[in-house]
XYZ file of C-alpha atoms in Angstrom:
490
model
C -48.529 -11.374 40.680
C -46.281 -8.850 42.403
C -45.107 -5.927 40.518
C -42.201 -6.229 41.527
C -41.868 -10.225 39.940
C -44.195 -7.875 36.449
C -41.206 -5.518 36.871
C -38.882 -8.555 36.359
C -40.796 -10.589 33.297
C -41.137 -7.048 31.732
C -37.479 -6.693 31.437
C -36.600 -10.048 30.490
C -39.101 -9.901 27.742
C -37.108 -6.334 26.834
C -33.823 -8.545 26.884
C -34.789 -10.839 25.026
C -36.534 -8.445 22.237
C -33.076 -6.405 22.408
C -30.972 -9.397 21.752
C -32.608 -10.892 19.382
C -32.594 -7.199 17.634
C -28.541 -7.515 17.273
C -28.252 -11.332 16.463
C -30.946 -9.844 13.496
C -29.518 -8.853 10.461
C -28.603 -4.850 9.777
C -29.279 -4.171 5.943
C -28.299 -0.499 4.967
C -30.824 1.377 4.385
C -32.639 0.254 7.661
C -30.722 3.169 8.898
C -32.627 6.225 7.062
C -30.145 8.472 6.017
C -30.281 10.123 2.889
C -28.458 9.735 -0.443
C -27.005 12.950 0.266
C -26.068 12.367 3.720
C -24.356 9.037 2.643
C -22.009 10.511 0.447
C -21.307 13.138 3.044
C -20.687 10.497 5.235
C -18.265 8.386 3.134
C -16.713 12.258 1.599
C -16.045 12.381 5.509
C -14.176 8.896 5.458
C -12.068 10.249 2.463
C -11.050 13.409 3.632
C -10.085 11.856 7.451
C -8.922 8.045 6.667
C -7.259 8.405 2.953
C -5.669 11.691 2.773
C -3.991 10.733 6.428
C -2.763 7.378 5.795
C -1.288 9.024 2.172
C -0.058 11.695 3.689
C 2.038 8.748 6.082
C 2.787 7.237 2.715
C 4.093 10.074 1.240
C 7.470 10.316 3.866
C 7.309 6.498 4.358
C 7.526 6.200 0.661
C 10.676 9.331 0.551
C 12.116 7.738 3.493
C 13.035 4.393 1.901
C 13.825 5.483 -1.606
C 16.220 8.978 -1.008
C 19.109 7.305 -1.063
C 19.468 7.859 -4.570
C 19.125 11.805 -4.477
C 22.035 11.057 -0.664
C 24.434 9.108 -3.221
C 24.454 11.973 -6.120
C 24.677 14.296 -3.933
C 28.169 12.851 -2.192
C 27.222 10.645 0.170
C 29.311 8.093 -2.504
C 32.296 9.851 -1.632
C 31.736 10.277 2.619
C 30.997 7.249 2.795
C 32.916 5.415 0.807
C 30.519 3.293 -1.588
C 32.838 1.514 -3.961
C 32.134 -1.815 -5.237
C 27.777 -2.880 -3.930
C 28.350 -1.623 -0.357
C 25.220 1.436 -2.454
C 23.149 -1.900 -3.153
C 24.140 -3.370 0.127
C 22.805 -0.134 2.045
C 19.447 -0.045 -0.314
C 18.804 -4.046 -0.412
C 19.594 -4.925 3.717
C 16.408 -2.163 4.582
C 14.006 -5.185 2.992
C 15.305 -7.736 4.919
C 13.675 -6.672 8.006
C 10.966 -5.094 5.910
C 10.050 -8.489 4.799
C 10.760 -10.623 8.176
C 8.605 -8.169 10.107
C 5.737 -7.524 8.494
C 3.644 -10.846 8.968
C 2.689 -10.071 12.321
C 2.146 -6.287 11.208
C -1.581 -6.441 10.546
C -2.930 -8.568 13.480
C -0.574 -5.857 16.355
C -3.074 -3.328 14.157
C -5.868 -5.099 15.178
C -5.366 -5.389 18.262
C -3.998 -1.959 20.173
C -5.461 0.026 16.705
C -4.530 2.028 13.885
C -3.312 5.035 15.692
C -1.393 3.736 18.556
C -0.176 1.416 15.677
C 0.552 3.346 12.940
C 2.037 6.896 14.608
C 3.957 5.443 17.287
C 5.833 3.957 13.941
C 5.698 6.582 12.339
C 7.682 8.436 15.019
C 10.190 5.937 15.374
C 11.243 5.787 12.193
C 11.214 9.446 11.568
C 14.154 9.327 14.505
C 16.278 6.264 12.519
C 16.168 9.429 9.455
C 17.657 11.733 11.388
C 20.090 9.541 13.093
C 21.432 8.653 9.343
C 22.709 11.922 8.613
C 25.233 11.738 11.192
C 26.551 8.543 9.910
C 30.578 8.656 9.409
C 30.287 5.121 7.684
C 28.421 2.811 5.284
C 28.300 -0.189 7.943
C 27.170 2.784 10.356
C 24.426 3.286 7.113
C 23.825 -0.466 6.890
C 23.054 -0.925 10.315
C 20.320 2.045 10.315
C 18.691 0.740 7.344
C 18.013 -2.794 8.906
C 16.599 -0.986 11.510
C 14.263 2.003 9.470
C 13.077 -1.981 7.728
C 11.587 -3.318 10.626
C 9.623 0.150 11.850
C 8.282 0.429 7.891
C 7.609 -2.922 7.948
C 4.149 -2.755 9.938
C 3.024 0.544 7.801
C 1.860 -0.714 4.527
C -0.029 -3.393 5.238
C -1.757 -2.334 7.998
C -2.943 0.757 6.040
C -4.272 -2.001 3.052
C -6.389 -3.932 5.141
C -7.379 -0.551 6.986
C -8.832 0.338 3.903
C -10.478 -2.615 2.477
C -12.460 -2.857 5.690
C -14.069 0.581 5.556
C -15.123 0.432 1.239
C -17.208 -1.728 -0.432
C -15.186 -4.005 -3.337
C -15.987 -0.841 -6.033
C -15.404 1.806 -3.979
C -11.658 0.366 -2.714
C -9.946 0.975 -5.994
C -10.205 4.667 -6.473
C -9.582 4.985 -3.052
C -5.800 2.655 -2.979
C -5.423 5.238 -5.949
C -5.608 8.183 -4.293
C -3.859 6.658 -1.402
C -0.865 5.455 -3.841
C -1.360 8.676 -5.772
C 0.030 10.627 -2.450
C 2.993 8.733 -2.855
C 3.435 9.395 -6.073
C 3.615 13.334 -5.197
C 6.098 12.558 -2.902
C 8.630 11.187 -5.374
C 7.855 14.300 -7.587
C 8.629 16.131 -5.604
C 11.066 14.478 -3.423
C 14.444 14.832 -6.013
C 13.319 18.429 -6.435
C 12.867 19.168 -2.199
C 16.050 17.015 -1.897
C 17.847 19.779 -4.121
C 17.177 22.385 -2.488
C 17.464 20.766 1.091
C 21.211 19.791 -0.169
C 22.242 23.801 -0.948
C 22.185 23.525 3.173
C 25.978 21.358 2.387
C 28.365 23.268 5.187
C 26.137 24.536 7.786
C 27.011 23.134 10.986
C 29.698 21.456 9.511
C 27.007 18.384 7.861
C 27.108 17.877 3.737
C 24.352 18.144 2.087
C 22.609 15.078 1.256
C 23.612 14.641 5.651
C 20.447 18.051 5.780
C 18.562 15.492 3.182
C 18.074 13.073 5.583
C 18.064 15.196 9.029
C 14.990 17.629 7.580
C 12.830 14.537 5.678
C 13.020 12.745 9.096
C 11.947 15.988 11.377
C 9.083 16.042 9.077
C 7.720 12.368 8.756
C 8.053 12.965 12.928
C 5.861 15.934 12.660
C 3.718 14.209 10.819
C 3.614 10.861 12.934
C 2.927 13.142 15.641
C 0.004 14.621 13.816
C -1.406 11.095 12.757
C -2.154 10.143 16.299
C -4.710 12.482 16.657
C -6.366 12.366 12.757
C -6.137 8.315 12.075
C -9.146 6.284 12.004
C -9.850 2.661 14.032
C -11.246 0.035 12.119
C -15.189 0.778 11.555
C -16.347 -2.137 14.060
C -13.979 -0.532 17.069
C -15.643 0.545 19.702
C -12.219 2.796 20.234
C -12.431 6.319 21.238
C -11.639 8.838 18.323
C -11.014 12.404 17.937
C -13.538 14.240 16.454
C -15.220 11.784 13.922
C -18.070 9.557 12.666
C -20.838 8.769 15.767
C -21.785 5.625 16.350
C -25.101 4.937 14.189
C -22.944 6.303 11.353
C -20.255 3.305 11.599
C -22.998 1.034 12.014
C -23.798 1.720 8.697
C -20.553 1.342 7.047
C -20.179 -1.726 9.082
C -23.995 -3.175 7.237
C -23.084 -1.682 4.131
C -19.517 -3.757 4.087
C -21.236 -6.622 5.101
C -23.501 -6.745 2.341
C -21.142 -6.413 -0.440
C -19.208 -8.967 0.901
C -19.997 -10.314 4.169
C -16.778 -10.126 6.397
C -16.928 -6.759 8.213
C -17.158 -8.516 11.734
C -13.482 -10.591 12.824
C -13.374 -13.356 14.424
C -11.506 -14.564 17.607
C -7.780 -14.497 16.617
C -6.629 -17.719 16.112
C -2.813 -18.905 14.412
C -4.111 -21.891 12.154
C -6.863 -20.365 11.046
C -4.839 -17.391 10.104
C -2.567 -19.124 8.621
C -4.755 -21.671 6.869
C -5.145 -18.296 4.491
C -2.015 -20.092 2.653
C -3.096 -22.759 1.224
C -4.977 -20.818 -1.287
C -2.771 -20.473 -4.188
C -4.980 -17.976 -5.636
C -3.324 -15.608 -2.455
C 0.307 -17.060 -3.563
C -1.263 -15.098 -7.355
C -1.572 -11.755 -5.971
C 1.693 -11.459 -3.951
C 3.707 -12.505 -7.193
C 1.724 -10.320 -9.188
C 2.783 -7.344 -6.361
C 6.789 -8.859 -6.083
C 7.197 -8.785 -10.338
C 5.527 -4.656 -10.016
C 7.662 -4.125 -6.964
C 10.820 -4.927 -8.487
C 10.266 -2.191 -11.262
C 9.101 -0.004 -9.479
C 12.064 -0.090 -6.872
C 14.294 0.014 -9.171
C 13.291 2.887 -10.789
C 12.693 4.152 -7.615
C 16.369 4.271 -6.346
C 18.676 3.914 -9.728
C 16.415 6.421 -11.838
C 18.787 9.624 -10.793
C 21.596 7.568 -11.764
C 20.269 6.405 -15.122
C 19.311 10.208 -15.877
C 22.874 10.737 -14.912
C 25.312 8.371 -16.289
C 22.486 7.293 -19.290
C 21.117 9.859 -20.592
C 23.711 12.612 -19.997
C 22.183 14.932 -16.873
C 24.133 16.837 -14.442
C 23.293 16.403 -11.014
C 20.788 18.513 -10.390
C 18.947 18.222 -13.603
C 19.107 14.370 -12.585
C 17.356 15.656 -9.162
C 15.012 17.407 -10.699
C 14.291 15.441 -13.819
C 12.733 12.953 -11.775
C 9.412 14.801 -11.086
C 7.560 14.378 -13.862
C 7.366 11.546 -14.938
C 5.905 10.800 -11.128
C 3.741 13.483 -12.256
C 2.193 11.384 -15.038
C 2.156 8.176 -12.716
C -0.147 10.141 -10.793
C -2.310 10.959 -13.446
C -2.837 7.157 -14.858
C -2.833 6.047 -11.489
C -5.952 7.679 -10.795
C -7.101 7.104 -13.775
C -7.209 3.853 -14.012
C -8.449 3.643 -10.497
C -11.309 5.481 -11.788
C -11.777 3.289 -14.652
C -11.722 -0.030 -12.318
C -14.134 0.832 -10.073
C -16.362 2.399 -12.605
C -16.547 -0.692 -15.335
C -15.761 -2.936 -12.594
C -12.408 -4.396 -13.471
C -9.632 -5.219 -12.884
C -7.449 -7.604 -14.578
C -7.441 -5.461 -17.436
C -6.118 -2.729 -15.645
C -3.336 -4.556 -14.190
C -2.652 -5.332 -18.132
C -2.739 -1.998 -19.787
C -0.482 -0.628 -16.942
C 1.696 -3.420 -17.633
C 1.622 -2.472 -21.563
C 2.735 0.625 -20.996
C 5.671 -0.858 -18.924
C 7.057 -2.887 -22.332
C 6.574 -0.406 -24.119
C 8.812 2.263 -22.457
C 11.245 -0.463 -21.253
C 12.861 -1.060 -25.019
C 12.210 2.936 -25.465
C 14.873 3.295 -22.084
C 16.975 0.727 -23.255
C 18.137 1.261 -27.176
C 16.716 4.517 -28.083
C 19.169 6.709 -29.929
C 18.173 9.908 -28.072
C 18.073 11.163 -24.506
C 15.138 12.491 -24.790
C 13.158 10.338 -25.895
C 15.229 7.309 -23.811
C 13.565 9.942 -21.219
C 9.830 9.517 -22.392
C 10.310 5.797 -21.923
C 11.287 6.627 -18.805
C 7.852 8.347 -18.280
C 5.997 5.062 -19.495
C 7.327 2.217 -17.769
C 6.714 5.060 -14.121
C 3.519 5.495 -15.468
C 2.814 2.102 -16.150
C 4.804 0.256 -13.228
C 3.974 2.567 -10.636
C -0.215 2.037 -11.410
C 0.085 -1.251 -10.676
C 0.422 -0.772 -7.298
C -2.575 0.037 -6.492
C -4.943 -1.980 -9.110
C -2.769 -5.275 -7.909
C -3.833 -4.176 -4.100
C -7.315 -3.809 -5.216
C -7.140 -7.059 -6.989
C -6.616 -8.796 -4.385
C -9.168 -6.608 -1.846
C -11.452 -7.825 -4.086
C -11.151 -11.483 -4.637
C -10.881 -12.394 -0.778
C -13.319 -12.647 1.421
C -13.099 -12.823 5.576
C -11.385 -10.619 7.876
C -8.211 -12.679 8.938
C -8.034 -14.154 5.299
C -8.054 -10.037 4.442
C -5.419 -9.896 7.445
C -3.235 -12.487 5.903
C -3.107 -11.531 2.432
C -2.710 -7.734 3.181
C 0.919 -9.102 5.590
C 1.804 -11.631 2.427
C 1.058 -9.416 0.404
C 3.125 -6.749 1.166
C 5.476 -8.777 2.329
C 6.326 -10.573 -1.683
C 5.949 -6.136 -2.153
C 9.363 -6.083 0.130
C 11.151 -8.968 -1.137
C 10.717 -7.008 -5.363
C 12.490 -4.069 -3.193
C 15.522 -6.594 -3.034
C 15.174 -7.498 -6.027
C 14.897 -3.925 -7.473
C 17.701 -3.035 -4.900
C 19.924 -5.742 -7.327
C 18.480 -5.075 -10.476
C 20.626 -1.805 -11.942
C 24.421 -2.852 -10.799
C 27.409 -0.194 -11.337
C 29.189 -3.109 -13.436
C 26.121 -2.880 -16.143
C 26.475 1.329 -16.351
C 25.485 3.156 -18.168
C 23.219 1.257 -21.031
C 22.033 -1.059 -17.578
C 20.153 -3.876 -20.465
C 20.411 -6.450 -17.759
C 17.968 -4.334 -15.120
C 15.843 -3.850 -18.211
C 16.264 -7.516 -19.231
C 14.791 -8.033 -15.593
C 12.145 -5.632 -15.872
C 10.674 -6.956 -18.928
C 10.494 -10.614 -17.147
C 8.836 -9.715 -14.337
C 6.017 -7.611 -16.321
C 5.421 -10.045 -18.540
C 5.409 -12.755 -15.504
C 2.294 -10.546 -14.032
C 0.585 -10.790 -17.562
C 1.031 -14.614 -17.758
C -0.630 -14.907 -13.614
C -3.810 -11.871 -14.472
C -4.981 -14.320 -17.221
C -4.408 -17.469 -15.729
C -6.293 -15.929 -12.705
C -8.943 -14.398 -15.711
C -9.677 -18.368 -16.101
C -10.335 -19.670 -12.769
C -11.863 -16.768 -11.562
C -14.451 -17.333 -14.280
C -15.146 -21.336 -13.411
C -15.164 -21.087 -10.429
C -17.732 -17.498 -10.582
C -19.382 -20.607 -13.643
C -19.629 -23.372 -10.426
C -21.492 -20.546 -8.074
C -23.641 -19.280 -10.586
C -24.898 -22.867 -11.034
C -25.385 -23.270 -6.676
C -22.371 -26.320 -6.739
C -20.944 -23.754 -4.138
C -20.121 -20.766 -2.146
C -17.022 -18.320 -2.921
C -14.329 -17.648 0.017
C -16.449 -19.319 2.768
C -14.330 -22.306 3.332
C -15.682 -23.252 6.603
C -17.556 -20.376 7.455
C -21.205 -21.071 8.181
C -22.172 -16.742 8.956
C -21.270 -15.459 5.170
C -23.821 -14.333 3.243
C -24.555 -15.763 0.107
C -23.207 -14.378 -3.608
C -20.314 -13.581 -3.454
C -18.300 -13.202 -7.249
C -14.931 -12.947 -7.959
C -13.246 -9.934 -9.847
C -11.708 -10.220 -13.134
């Protein structure tokens, strides 16, 4: 045999060995990272991913809910928001928000989160700036429709992105921090709006106009920063600015794969993507989110109005008194997220938050003292808002498969958008100042959440029992490459 033939033979053997190595399963322990190094990598992901996405969610939540502050700052007079016009302006956002959400996770996978999330953030910031110059309520309605189109892709893509980087019992606390930043936005957006509205008269614009313009500029600047700070999916080969190396990303993929066995996405197929809708549990998670967001959006849009009309506070007091309940909600959100991860609980955390709502709602509606009714707002705001990340973690822990995860994130958040439509209609102007029908609606949705969680818990126990007896592999229908051992978390 000639030397050239020997060389070719050696190369063929090396190629075969290399191919076998690629096909062989890799354990997270194979990378040789010490425990200290592992914790350092996770902290880097937390700082770069959770805080960046959280900051963008902060402006997202602020931009979609600042109508309440603008309304009592003069917008209702300037735009002649008589009858149901204010409710129409609030709810049209959710029409396009819901319609344009389903393809968002697919687009995010295709072009990458950096381009997708940064681009839509910059664009909706521009729409916000435009809202400061409208002259009629019809123009505001049109811009709210455009805002819904652009914001539709943010939340489901962010939820999906977070779920790909962490194991099942790490994601609860991260979801809580992600949403906690949003609570901070809600807490201080009233104070910020009150400060901005003091610009009334500058350039001939009313104070409410400047609320939209200044907050829109902030959004655009954060969107530009997000292009460099956002990270891609852990299995992606696209370049990122100063983040983890290839070996560190491979370690992340290995540990997530060991946890649920679905780190590598399959080739996209519309049939495989849509067949996730045949699982009733997916719609159970979505209905929980609908119930939760109905209450959170009702509070976000109408809390300043309720504080003025139901409790007798002034405009400035109403805008500033929004902050303490959301600050308290942030504390409860983080505490329940931490407890859920530590004790591997999901359903009981949701039930606990629902109980807070069930205590707070009657206090708001039937207590005689304004101070006591304000305390009821604390409990209701904390319970409802804490259930946003709790519900996110609940569904993320109990599905497997990248495209099922993508479908579930889209349907989950779409139902949250429908909850926004319901929330914008809950507290009607004709029910002022007590708003009893709205409180009954919040009672009903919270009670339905408790019922769904109880039913899912019973189903999860039944399915886990089958898996323990070797009768079936959970969440692996039609999949041959999943590692066995997946169990539902309840």
